[in-house]
Short mmCIF file of C-alpha atoms and ligand atoms in Angstrom, two decimals:
data_model
loop_
_atom_site.label_atom_id
_atom_site.label_comp_id
_atom_site.label_asym_id
_atom_site.label_seq_id
_atom_site.Cartn_x
_atom_site.Cartn_y
_atom_site.Cartn_z
CA UNK J 1 0.00 0.00 0.00
CA UNK J 2 1.24 3.48 -0.91
CA UNK J 3 1.96 6.61 1.06
CA UNK J 4 -0.19 9.37 -0.59
CA UNK J 5 -0.29 13.12 0.06
CA UNK J 6 -3.33 15.04 -1.14
CA UNK J 7 -3.06 18.80 -1.59
CA UNK J 8 -6.43 20.54 -1.31
CA UNK J 9 -9.29 19.19 0.90
CA UNK J 10 -12.18 20.29 -1.27
CA UNK J 11 -14.79 18.15 -3.10
CA UNK J 12 -12.15 16.28 -5.09
CA UNK J 13 -9.25 16.21 -2.64
CA UNK J 14 -11.29 15.14 0.40
CA UNK J 15 -13.09 12.47 -1.59
CA UNK J 16 -9.80 11.23 -3.12
CA UNK J 17 -8.12 11.10 0.25
CA UNK J 18 -10.89 9.35 2.03
CA UNK J 19 -11.40 6.79 -0.80
CA UNK J 20 -7.67 6.05 -1.13
CA UNK J 21 -7.55 5.45 2.62
CA UNK J 22 -10.58 3.18 2.36
CA UNK J 23 -8.69 1.27 -0.34
CA UNK J 24 -5.95 0.64 2.19
CA UNK J 25 -3.38 3.41 1.36
CA UNK J 26 -1.77 5.64 3.94
CA UNK J 27 -3.07 9.16 3.22
CA UNK J 28 -2.32 12.66 4.47
CA UNK J 29 -4.61 15.46 3.23
CA UNK J 30 -3.37 19.06 3.37
CA UNK J 31 -5.27 22.34 3.05
CA UNK J 32 -4.46 25.99 3.66
CA UNK J 33 -7.59 26.69 5.70
CA UNK J 34 -6.85 25.98 9.38
CA UNK J 35 -10.42 25.65 10.52
CA UNK J 36 -11.11 23.10 7.73
CA UNK J 37 -8.26 21.01 8.96
CA UNK J 38 -9.31 21.31 12.65
CA UNK J 39 -12.84 20.25 11.75
CA UNK J 40 -11.72 17.34 9.64
CA UNK J 41 -9.45 16.05 12.39
CA UNK J 42 -12.54 16.05 14.63
CA UNK J 43 -14.31 13.95 11.98
CA UNK J 44 -16.55 16.82 10.88
CA UNK J 45 -17.14 17.08 7.10
CA UNK J 46 -17.22 20.62 5.72
CA UNK J 47 -19.26 19.66 2.67
CA UNK J 48 -22.37 17.64 1.97
CA UNK J 49 -21.30 14.46 0.20
CA UNK J 50 -23.08 11.10 0.65
CA UNK J 51 -20.91 8.50 2.46
CA UNK J 52 -17.92 10.77 2.96
CA UNK J 53 -18.43 11.12 6.72
CA UNK J 54 -18.30 7.31 7.18
CA UNK J 55 -15.10 7.02 5.12
CA UNK J 56 -13.37 9.84 7.00
CA UNK J 57 -14.33 8.31 10.30
CA UNK J 58 -13.15 4.95 9.17
CA UNK J 59 -9.75 6.38 8.07
CA UNK J 60 -9.26 8.43 11.25
CA UNK J 61 -10.06 5.51 13.45
CA UNK J 62 -7.82 3.14 11.47
CA UNK J 63 -5.06 5.77 11.59
CA UNK J 64 -4.34 5.69 7.88
CA UNK J 65 -6.03 9.08 7.13
CA UNK J 66 -4.94 12.36 8.63
CA UNK J 67 -5.35 16.06 7.89
CA UNK J 68 -2.56 18.66 8.11
CA UNK J 69 -2.14 22.38 7.47
CA UNK J 70 0.05 23.20 4.48
CA UNK J 71 1.17 20.97 1.64
CA UNK J 72 4.74 20.66 2.96
CA UNK J 73 3.51 18.82 6.02
CA UNK J 74 1.83 16.15 3.83
CA UNK J 75 4.50 15.67 1.12
CA UNK J 76 7.78 15.22 3.03
CA UNK J 77 7.57 11.48 3.21
CA UNK J 78 4.89 10.61 0.67
CA UNK J 79 5.50 8.62 -2.53
CA UNK J 80 2.55 10.20 -4.50
CA UNK J 81 1.53 13.88 -4.24
CA UNK J 82 -2.02 14.61 -5.58
CA UNK J 83 -2.72 18.16 -6.64
CA UNK J 84 -6.40 18.74 -6.02
CA UNK J 85 -6.55 22.57 -5.88
CA UNK J 86 -8.97 24.85 -7.68
CA UNK J 87 -8.53 25.86 -11.32
CA UNK J 88 -11.22 28.53 -11.66
CA UNK J 89 -12.08 30.40 -14.83
CA UNK J 90 -9.67 33.27 -15.62
CA UNK J 91 -10.73 36.60 -17.08
CA UNK J 92 -10.12 35.39 -20.68
CA UNK J 93 -12.04 32.07 -20.18
CA UNK J 94 -8.90 30.02 -19.72
CA UNK J 95 -8.27 27.98 -16.52
CA UNK J 96 -6.42 30.00 -13.85
CA UNK J 97 -3.42 27.86 -12.91
CA UNK J 98 -2.18 30.05 -10.10
CA UNK J 99 -3.26 27.71 -7.27
CA UNK J 100 -1.70 24.76 -9.00
CA UNK J 101 1.59 26.47 -9.74
CA UNK J 102 1.74 27.84 -6.17
CA UNK J 103 1.14 24.35 -4.73
CA UNK J 104 3.83 22.83 -6.93
CA UNK J 105 6.25 25.55 -6.01
CA UNK J 106 5.48 24.98 -2.35
CA UNK J 107 6.47 21.34 -2.42
CA UNK J 108 9.16 21.11 -5.08
CA UNK J 109 12.20 21.27 -2.71
CA UNK J 110 10.87 18.78 -0.12
CA UNK J 111 9.64 16.02 -2.47
CA UNK J 112 11.35 12.74 -1.67
CA UNK J 113 13.46 11.32 -4.48
CA UNK J 114 11.63 9.00 -6.89
CA UNK J 115 8.23 10.26 -5.88
CA UNK J 116 5.42 11.17 -8.34
CA UNK J 117 3.40 14.41 -8.52
CA UNK J 118 -0.08 13.57 -9.79
CA UNK J 119 -2.34 16.27 -11.16
CA UNK J 120 -6.01 15.66 -10.44
CA UNK J 121 -7.19 19.24 -10.92
CA UNK J 122 -8.85 19.95 -14.28
CA UNK J 123 -6.21 21.66 -16.38
CA UNK J 124 -5.54 22.74 -19.94
CA UNK J 125 -3.49 20.60 -22.25
CA UNK J 126 0.21 21.10 -21.60
CA UNK J 127 -0.15 21.69 -17.76
CA UNK J 128 1.78 18.52 -16.96
CA UNK J 129 4.73 20.28 -18.59
CA UNK J 130 3.95 23.51 -16.76
CA UNK J 131 4.06 21.56 -13.40
CA UNK J 132 7.34 19.78 -14.46
CA UNK J 133 8.82 23.20 -15.21
CA UNK J 134 7.94 24.48 -11.72
CA UNK J 135 9.25 21.38 -9.99
CA UNK J 136 12.43 21.00 -12.07
CA UNK J 137 13.44 17.69 -10.54
CA UNK J 138 14.96 14.85 -12.62
CA UNK J 139 14.14 12.46 -9.78
CA UNK J 140 10.45 13.33 -9.64
CA UNK J 141 7.89 12.48 -12.32
CA UNK J 142 4.68 14.38 -13.08
CA UNK J 143 1.58 12.41 -14.12
CA UNK J 144 -1.94 13.44 -15.18
CA UNK J 145 -4.84 11.58 -13.51
CA UNK J 146 -8.04 13.62 -14.17
CA UNK J 147 -11.07 13.10 -12.00
CA UNK J 148 -14.59 12.38 -13.32
CA UNK J 149 -16.59 12.21 -10.06
CA UNK J 150 -19.89 14.07 -9.74
CA UNK J 151 -20.80 16.00 -6.62
CA UNK J 152 -23.45 14.25 -4.56
CA UNK J 153 -22.23 10.84 -5.67
CA UNK J 154 -18.51 11.56 -5.31
CA UNK J 155 -17.66 8.61 -3.15
CA UNK J 156 -19.46 6.04 -5.23
CA UNK J 157 -18.16 7.55 -8.45
CA UNK J 158 -14.53 7.43 -7.11
CA UNK J 159 -14.82 3.85 -5.92
CA UNK J 160 -16.74 2.62 -9.00
CA UNK J 161 -15.72 4.85 -11.86
CA UNK J 162 -16.57 4.22 -15.48
CA UNK J 163 -12.81 4.53 -16.12
CA UNK J 164 -9.49 5.70 -14.59
CA UNK J 165 -7.35 7.78 -16.93
CA UNK J 166 -3.61 8.10 -16.41
CA UNK J 167 -1.51 10.32 -18.65
CA UNK J 168 2.26 10.05 -18.45
CA UNK J 169 5.38 10.22 -20.65
CA UNK J 170 7.18 7.83 -18.23
CA UNK J 171 5.65 4.36 -18.36
CA UNK J 172 6.99 3.24 -15.00
CA UNK J 173 5.35 6.31 -13.31
CA UNK J 174 2.12 5.65 -15.12
CA UNK J 175 2.05 2.04 -13.96
CA UNK J 176 2.75 3.08 -10.39
CA UNK J 177 -0.17 5.60 -10.46
CA UNK J 178 -2.41 3.03 -12.13
CA UNK J 179 -1.46 0.57 -9.31
CA UNK J 180 -3.11 2.84 -6.71
CA UNK J 181 -6.38 1.82 -8.22
CA UNK J 182 -5.65 -1.95 -8.08
CA UNK J 183 -8.63 -2.50 -5.86
CA UNK J 184 -11.00 -0.52 -8.09
CA UNK J 185 -12.72 -2.84 -10.59
CA UNK J 186 -12.83 -0.44 -13.49
CA UNK J 187 -10.81 -0.05 -16.74
CA UNK J 188 -7.62 1.89 -16.30
CA UNK J 189 -6.47 3.70 -19.43
CA UNK J 190 -2.91 4.83 -19.82
CA UNK J 191 -2.14 7.50 -22.34
CA UNK J 192 0.12 10.54 -22.88
CA UNK J 193 -0.48 13.57 -20.54
CA UNK J 194 -1.98 15.86 -23.29
CA UNK J 195 -4.55 13.24 -24.22
CA UNK J 196 -5.41 12.65 -20.58
CA UNK J 197 -5.91 16.37 -20.08
CA UNK J 198 -8.07 16.62 -23.15
CA UNK J 199 -10.22 13.54 -22.26
CA UNK J 200 -11.33 15.49 -19.18
CA UNK J 201 -12.37 18.63 -20.96
CA UNK J 202 -13.91 16.76 -23.94
CA UNK J 203 -16.01 14.63 -21.56
CA UNK J 204 -17.38 17.61 -19.59
CA UNK J 205 -18.02 19.63 -22.77
CA UNK J 206 -19.75 16.65 -24.47
CA UNK J 207 -22.00 16.27 -21.47
CA UNK J 208 -22.80 19.96 -21.37
CA UNK J 209 -23.59 20.01 -25.08
CA UNK J 210 -25.86 16.98 -24.56
CA UNK J 211 -27.84 18.85 -21.90
CA UNK J 212 -28.16 21.93 -24.07
CA UNK J 213 -29.48 19.68 -26.81
CA UNK J 214 -32.07 18.21 -24.37
CA UNK J 215 -33.14 21.64 -23.14
CA UNK J 216 -33.55 22.84 -26.77
CA UNK J 217 -35.63 19.69 -27.67
CA UNK J 218 -37.73 20.30 -24.54
CA UNK J 219 -38.49 23.79 -25.79
CA UNK J 220 -39.38 22.30 -29.20
CA UNK J 221 -41.65 19.78 -27.54
CA UNK J 222 -43.56 22.66 -25.89
CA UNK J 223 -44.06 24.34 -29.29
CA UNK J 224 -45.15 21.18 -31.19
CA UNK J 225 -47.10 19.41 -28.38
CA UNK J 226 -44.65 16.53 -27.71
CA UNK J 227 -43.72 15.19 -24.27
CA UNK J 228 -39.96 15.44 -23.48
CA UNK J 229 -40.17 12.38 -21.07
CA UNK J 230 -41.40 10.21 -23.96
CA UNK J 231 -39.00 11.79 -26.45
CA UNK J 232 -35.91 11.21 -24.24
CA UNK J 233 -37.13 7.69 -23.29
CA UNK J 234 -37.46 6.87 -26.96
CA UNK J 235 -34.07 8.34 -27.74
CA UNK J 236 -32.41 6.63 -24.77
CA UNK J 237 -33.29 3.13 -25.94
CA UNK J 238 -30.75 3.67 -28.63
CA UNK J 239 -27.56 2.49 -26.95
CA UNK J 240 -25.50 4.92 -29.04
CA UNK J 241 -27.35 7.78 -27.31
CA UNK J 242 -27.80 6.25 -23.87
CA UNK J 243 -30.38 6.98 -21.20
CA UNK J 244 -28.42 9.14 -18.83
CA UNK J 245 -27.96 12.88 -18.92
CA UNK J 246 -31.22 13.44 -20.78
CA UNK J 247 -33.17 15.22 -18.05
CA UNK J 248 -34.26 18.77 -19.03
CA UNK J 249 -33.85 21.49 -16.36
CA UNK J 250 -33.42 25.19 -15.84
CA UNK J 251 -29.97 25.06 -17.57
CA UNK J 252 -26.72 23.36 -16.58
CA UNK J 253 -24.33 24.74 -14.03
CA UNK J 254 -22.09 23.74 -11.14
CA UNK J 255 -18.45 24.26 -10.34
CA UNK J 256 -17.17 22.63 -13.48
CA UNK J 257 -19.32 22.62 -16.67
CA UNK J 258 -19.32 26.45 -17.07
CA UNK J 259 -15.64 26.93 -16.49
CA UNK J 260 -14.54 23.76 -18.30
CA UNK J 261 -16.59 24.58 -21.48
CA UNK J 262 -15.14 28.10 -21.48
CA UNK J 263 -11.64 26.66 -21.04
CA UNK J 264 -12.05 24.23 -23.93
CA UNK J 265 -13.23 27.00 -26.18
CA UNK J 266 -10.05 28.86 -25.20
CA UNK J 267 -7.78 25.80 -25.65
CA UNK J 268 -9.22 25.31 -29.15
CA UNK J 269 -8.89 28.95 -30.08
CA UNK J 270 -5.23 28.94 -28.97
CA UNK J 271 -4.69 25.87 -31.11
CA UNK J 272 -6.20 27.67 -34.08
CA UNK J 273 -9.50 25.77 -34.34
CA UNK J 274 -12.70 27.70 -33.32
CA UNK J 275 -15.08 25.61 -31.35
CA UNK J 276 -18.14 27.63 -32.24
CA UNK J 277 -20.71 25.06 -31.30
CA UNK J 278 -19.44 24.77 -27.75
CA UNK J 279 -19.61 28.59 -27.57
CA UNK J 280 -23.15 28.36 -28.96
CA UNK J 281 -24.05 25.76 -26.25
CA UNK J 282 -22.82 28.20 -23.57
CA UNK J 283 -24.80 31.00 -25.13
CA UNK J 284 -27.96 28.86 -25.42
CA UNK J 285 -27.61 27.69 -21.82
CA UNK J 286 -27.49 31.28 -20.61
CA UNK J 287 -30.56 32.06 -22.75
CA UNK J 288 -32.25 29.02 -21.13
CA UNK J 289 -31.88 30.60 -17.66
CA UNK J 290 -33.91 33.55 -18.99
CA UNK J 291 -36.35 31.23 -20.72
CA UNK J 292 -36.97 29.58 -17.35
CA UNK J 293 -37.44 32.88 -15.67
CA UNK J 294 -39.87 33.95 -18.43
CA UNK J 295 -41.89 30.75 -17.82
CA UNK J 296 -42.48 31.83 -14.24
CA UNK J 297 -43.27 35.38 -15.44
CA UNK J 298 -45.98 34.15 -17.77
CA UNK J 299 -47.38 31.75 -15.15
CA UNK J 300 -48.38 34.67 -13.00
CA UNK J 301 -51.24 36.82 -14.14
CA UNK J 302 -49.81 40.30 -14.79
CA UNK J 303 -46.21 39.09 -14.44
CA UNK J 304 -43.98 38.63 -11.39
CA UNK J 305 -43.31 42.33 -10.61
CA UNK J 306 -44.51 43.02 -7.10
CA UNK J 307 -45.64 39.38 -6.67
CA UNK J 308 -44.32 36.77 -4.35
CA UNK J 309 -42.33 33.93 -5.93
CA UNK J 310 -41.57 30.88 -3.80
CA UNK J 311 -38.48 28.82 -4.87
CA UNK J 312 -37.62 25.30 -3.85
CA UNK J 313 -33.98 24.52 -4.54
CA UNK J 314 -30.90 26.69 -4.63
CA UNK J 315 -27.98 24.34 -5.07
CA UNK J 316 -26.87 23.47 -8.65
CA UNK J 317 -28.30 20.02 -8.36
CA UNK J 318 -29.64 17.75 -5.64
CA UNK J 319 -27.33 15.87 -3.20
CA UNK J 320 -24.85 18.71 -2.79
CA UNK J 321 -24.59 21.97 -0.88
CA UNK J 322 -22.54 23.54 -3.69
CA UNK J 323 -23.97 26.80 -4.93
CA UNK J 324 -21.19 27.60 -7.44
CA UNK J 325 -22.68 28.62 -10.81
CA UNK J 326 -26.10 27.31 -9.71
CA UNK J 327 -28.82 27.57 -12.41
CA UNK J 328 -31.31 28.19 -9.52
CA UNK J 329 -29.37 31.34 -8.61
CA UNK J 330 -29.21 32.42 -12.26
CA UNK J 331 -32.97 32.04 -12.60
CA UNK J 332 -33.76 33.75 -9.35
CA UNK J 333 -31.42 36.69 -10.05
CA UNK J 334 -33.39 37.21 -13.30
CA UNK J 335 -36.73 37.03 -11.49
CA UNK J 336 -35.44 39.48 -8.90
CA UNK J 337 -34.46 41.88 -11.68
CA UNK J 338 -38.02 41.46 -13.04
CA UNK J 339 -39.34 42.80 -9.76
CA UNK J 340 -40.37 39.56 -7.99
CA UNK J 341 -40.30 39.24 -4.21
CA UNK J 342 -38.54 35.89 -3.63
CA UNK J 343 -38.68 33.50 -0.72
CA UNK J 344 -36.52 30.39 -1.11
CA UNK J 345 -35.99 27.08 0.59
CA UNK J 346 -33.24 24.47 0.06
CA UNK J 347 -32.52 21.57 2.37
CA UNK J 348 -28.77 22.12 2.12
CA UNK J 349 -28.75 25.97 2.42
CA UNK J 350 -29.03 27.80 5.74
CA UNK J 351 -28.85 31.57 6.04
CA UNK J 352 -29.08 34.33 3.55
CA UNK J 353 -27.00 34.32 0.28
CA UNK J 354 -24.65 37.14 -0.65
CA UNK J 355 -25.23 36.17 -4.29
CA UNK J 356 -28.95 36.77 -3.95
CA UNK J 357 -29.22 39.86 -1.73
CA UNK J 358 -32.94 40.38 -2.18
CA UNK J 359 -34.00 36.76 -1.63
CA UNK J 360 -35.27 35.62 1.77
CA UNK J 361 -33.95 32.08 2.57
CA UNK J 362 -36.24 30.24 4.94
CA UNK J 363 -35.77 26.98 6.87
CA UNK J 364 -38.78 24.99 5.68
CA UNK J 365 -40.56 24.50 2.38
CA UNK J 366 -43.96 25.48 3.76
CA UNK J 367 -42.82 28.94 5.02
CA UNK J 368 -41.45 29.47 1.51
CA UNK J 369 -44.86 29.03 -0.19
CA UNK J 370 -46.87 30.95 2.35
CA UNK J 371 -48.83 33.66 0.37
CA UNK J 372 -46.84 32.88 -2.80
CA UNK J 373 -48.32 33.73 -6.17
CA UNK J 374 -46.30 30.92 -7.78
CA UNK J 375 -43.86 28.23 -6.79
CA UNK J 376 -40.83 27.39 -8.88
CA UNK J 377 -38.96 24.11 -8.40
CA UNK J 378 -35.31 24.66 -9.34
CA UNK J 379 -33.38 21.76 -7.81
CA UNK J 380 -34.48 18.13 -7.97
CA UNK J 381 -34.36 17.32 -4.21
CA UNK J 382 -36.44 14.17 -3.80
CA UNK J 383 -37.85 15.41 -0.41
CA UNK J 384 -39.97 17.91 -2.40
CA UNK J 385 -41.97 15.06 -3.95
CA UNK J 386 -43.11 13.80 -0.53
CA UNK J 387 -44.44 17.14 0.77
CA UNK J 388 -48.07 17.74 1.75
CA UNK J 389 -49.51 19.51 -1.30
CA UNK J 390 -52.92 20.06 0.29
CA UNK J 391 -51.05 22.17 2.80
CA UNK J 392 -48.99 23.83 0.05
CA UNK J 393 -52.18 24.72 -1.87
CA UNK J 394 -53.81 26.13 1.25
CA UNK J 395 -50.81 28.35 2.04
CA UNK J 396 -50.34 29.68 -1.59
CA UNK J 397 -52.25 32.60 -2.91
CA UNK J 398 -52.49 30.84 -6.29
CA UNK J 399 -52.06 27.10 -6.94
CA UNK J 400 -49.48 27.56 -9.72
CA UNK J 401 -46.21 25.58 -9.93
CA UNK J 402 -43.44 25.94 -12.46
CA UNK J 403 -41.51 22.66 -12.15
CA UNK J 404 -38.16 23.38 -13.88
CA UNK J 405 -36.98 19.81 -13.07
CA UNK J 406 -40.14 17.85 -13.99
CA UNK J 407 -39.90 16.53 -10.48
CA UNK J 408 -43.38 16.55 -9.08
CA UNK J 409 -46.32 14.20 -9.86
CA UNK J 410 -48.35 16.43 -12.20
CA UNK J 411 -51.52 14.21 -12.16
CA UNK J 412 -51.63 14.30 -8.40
CA UNK J 413 -51.15 18.08 -8.44
CA UNK J 414 -53.85 18.52 -11.11
CA UNK J 415 -56.26 16.61 -8.95
CA UNK J 416 -55.56 19.06 -6.16
CA UNK J 417 -56.40 21.98 -8.44
CA UNK J 418 -52.84 23.02 -9.19
CA UNK J 419 -51.67 24.41 -12.50
CA UNK J 420 -48.41 22.47 -13.10
CA UNK J 421 -46.08 23.81 -15.73
CA UNK J 422 -43.15 21.59 -16.52
CA UNK J 423 -40.33 21.66 -19.01
CA UNK J 424 -40.93 20.20 -22.48
CA UNK J 425 -44.49 19.13 -21.95
P1 LIG F 501 -12.55 23.09 -3.99
O1 LIG F 501 -12.60 24.58 -4.10
O2 LIG F 501 -13.76 22.41 -3.38
O3 LIG F 501 -11.32 22.64 -3.12
C1 LIG F 501 -9.99 23.02 -3.35
C2 LIG F 501 -9.30 23.08 -2.02
O4 LIG F 501 -7.85 23.31 -2.25
C3 LIG F 501 -9.77 24.16 -1.10
O5 LIG F 501 -10.13 23.61 0.17
C4 LIG F 501 -8.53 25.09 -0.92
O6 LIG F 501 -8.42 25.69 0.36
C5 LIG F 501 -7.39 24.12 -1.21
N1 LIG F 501 -6.14 24.74 -1.59
C6 LIG F 501 -5.89 25.75 -2.44
N2 LIG F 501 -4.52 25.96 -2.50
C7 LIG F 501 -3.93 25.09 -1.70
C8 LIG F 501 -2.57 24.77 -1.37
N3 LIG F 501 -1.59 25.53 -1.90
N4 LIG F 501 -2.30 23.86 -0.46
C9 LIG F 501 -3.32 23.11 0.07
N5 LIG F 501 -4.58 23.33 -0.21
C10 LIG F 501 -4.93 24.32 -1.10
O7 LIG F 501 -12.31 22.53 -5.44
P2 LIG F 501 -12.78 21.19 -6.07
O8 LIG F 501 -14.22 21.27 -6.44
O9 LIG F 501 -12.36 20.04 -5.18
O10 LIG F 501 -11.98 21.13 -7.44
C11 LIG F 501 -10.55 20.95 -7.47
C12 LIG F 501 -10.19 20.61 -8.86
O11 LIG F 501 -10.76 19.47 -9.31
C13 LIG F 501 -10.61 21.66 -9.88
O12 LIG F 501 -9.62 21.71 -10.93
C14 LIG F 501 -11.87 21.06 -10.48
O13 LIG F 501 -12.12 21.50 -11.81
C15 LIG F 501 -11.57 19.60 -10.48
N6 LIG F 501 -12.71 18.72 -10.47
C16 LIG F 501 -13.79 19.04 -9.60
C17 LIG F 501 -14.85 18.19 -9.53
C18 LIG F 501 -16.07 18.52 -8.63
O14 LIG F 501 -17.07 17.82 -8.81
N7 LIG F 501 -16.00 19.43 -7.79
C19 LIG F 501 -14.85 16.98 -10.24
C20 LIG F 501 -13.78 16.65 -11.07
C21 LIG F 501 -12.69 17.58 -11.12
C1 LIG F 502 -19.79 17.07 -13.72
C2 LIG F 502 -19.52 15.76 -14.46
O1 LIG F 502 -20.74 15.03 -14.52
C3 LIG F 502 -18.40 14.96 -13.78
O2 LIG F 502 -18.16 13.77 -14.54
C4 LIG F 502 -17.20 15.84 -13.66
O3 LIG F 502 -16.16 15.13 -12.98
C5 LIG F 502 -17.49 17.11 -12.92
O4 LIG F 502 -18.56 17.80 -13.60
C6 LIG F 502 -16.36 18.00 -12.81
O5 LIG F 502 -15.48 18.03 -13.71
O6 LIG F 502 -16.39 18.78 -11.88
P1 LIG F 502 -21.12 17.77 -11.49
O7 LIG F 502 -20.69 19.15 -11.79
O8 LIG F 502 -20.93 17.31 -10.10
O9 LIG F 502 -20.25 16.75 -12.38
O10 LIG F 502 -22.63 17.62 -11.82
P2 LIG F 502 -23.51 16.90 -12.91
O11 LIG F 502 -24.28 15.82 -12.30
O12 LIG F 502 -22.75 16.58 -14.17
O13 LIG F 502 -24.57 18.01 -13.29
C7 LIG F 502 -24.13 19.26 -13.90
C8 LIG F 502 -25.31 20.12 -14.25
O14 LIG F 502 -26.12 19.48 -15.25
C9 LIG F 502 -26.22 20.43 -13.09
O15 LIG F 502 -26.66 21.71 -13.13
C10 LIG F 502 -27.35 19.37 -13.30
O16 LIG F 502 -28.55 19.76 -12.66
C11 LIG F 502 -27.47 19.38 -14.78
N1 LIG F 502 -28.09 18.18 -15.31
C12 LIG F 502 -27.45 16.98 -15.24
C13 LIG F 502 -29.28 18.24 -16.00
O17 LIG F 502 -29.87 19.33 -16.13
N2 LIG F 502 -29.85 17.13 -16.53
C14 LIG F 502 -29.21 15.92 -16.42
O18 LIG F 502 -29.80 14.91 -16.95
C15 LIG F 502 -28.02 15.83 -15.73
#
């Protein structure tokens, strides 16, 4: 079993660390935020991620998982050094590599001989070389090992991935990194670093384009009288298309698709090939946020200005507390600009949001709908399905629901006198 250092205790680093410990490795996770490290050492998980608390508790108890402040304290004796730091969108659309470069610079002089630096952050093609140039050590190899986990199902995705991708010039280093996943029963693909880096962006961009396609088809369904559920079901039977990632919604978002599509457009432009259709997908997705807000506007007699809009869901999808680039926030910001008075509820969000200054965030779904002129469902939390809709109807001023996730049982709502407006129906 290997000695692994993880740099960055966020969604990816924390999951990677806890899962590698679960697989039997000896893992030290480092971060720069002292209170995060203190909480983790007490077994408290700073993010919402199914199953992560059990794995962290297991590793702390077994003694093969620990948390330390500062990368240097994790890397001094480790054989593998995983970079899991943020790569946010820079001002020109490209990925900002400053955290990655800073982390590499921090550890370069203390890395043990013959150890391997592994990049798990999502980075543009050529970044393996950038990290090599920062480290400048003949006795240390740099390998790309992109991560494909989804938030909300991160632990399960890490332990049962569709594939593991390892990109390295040095075959021996590639085999050593691939060996860390020996107890993961998934295909491990070894390629060169540039291809590994591009696999990550191409996968995210492909999925984002797929979702834009679905949201556009949903809009077409509304115009021609088709039902998106039946259309996507019929499409999904074709194994070349597949059934997953065909759910329409208020637009795609999250911490990665927006920045990664922008970064791929930039990578392509720098390589001299314009990627217009990915740019078009980004533009259409932004337009779709407005389209969703317009749906709420037309659901209320006289429009939303001066009316009360209840919102269920703030996070970018269910199962996470992550609000980064959330479509719900995009839609609510537009409704706020249209003059709506908004009251929101989300099971993973407590307290008011700086990104939505005019929105009142409440602690239960019924308070949110009290005296509302319309309810908009923006995140697909399954708890919304089991609520008491007789009570919801009594509390609301008008029994109108815009269900931007097609989550609720429309026949049951109809029976209770609700007007239920979905996506693509
Ligand atoms: P995050 O913001 O949740 O976590 C990053 C952590 O790194 C933070 O806790 C931060 O304090 C820490 N950090 C920054 N600089 C550091 C340093 N020098 N030393 C130690 N710690 C440092 O980010 P994330 O969502 O985990 O994403 C990390 C990378 O993984 C990004 O490149 C992202 O694109 C990629 N990725 C994310 C996901 C996802 O679902 N979130 C999935 C696949 C890939
Ligand atoms: C996504 C990818 O799915 C992961 O493989 C990748 O590792 C990750 O980005 C990353 O690079 O960070 P994630 O952002 O956690 O994972 O979320 P997804 O489940 O992909 O959802 C992204 C957005 O698409 C959300 O807004 C979600 O609501 C939306 N979505 C997803 C739909 O509208 N319909 C669907 O059918 C699926």
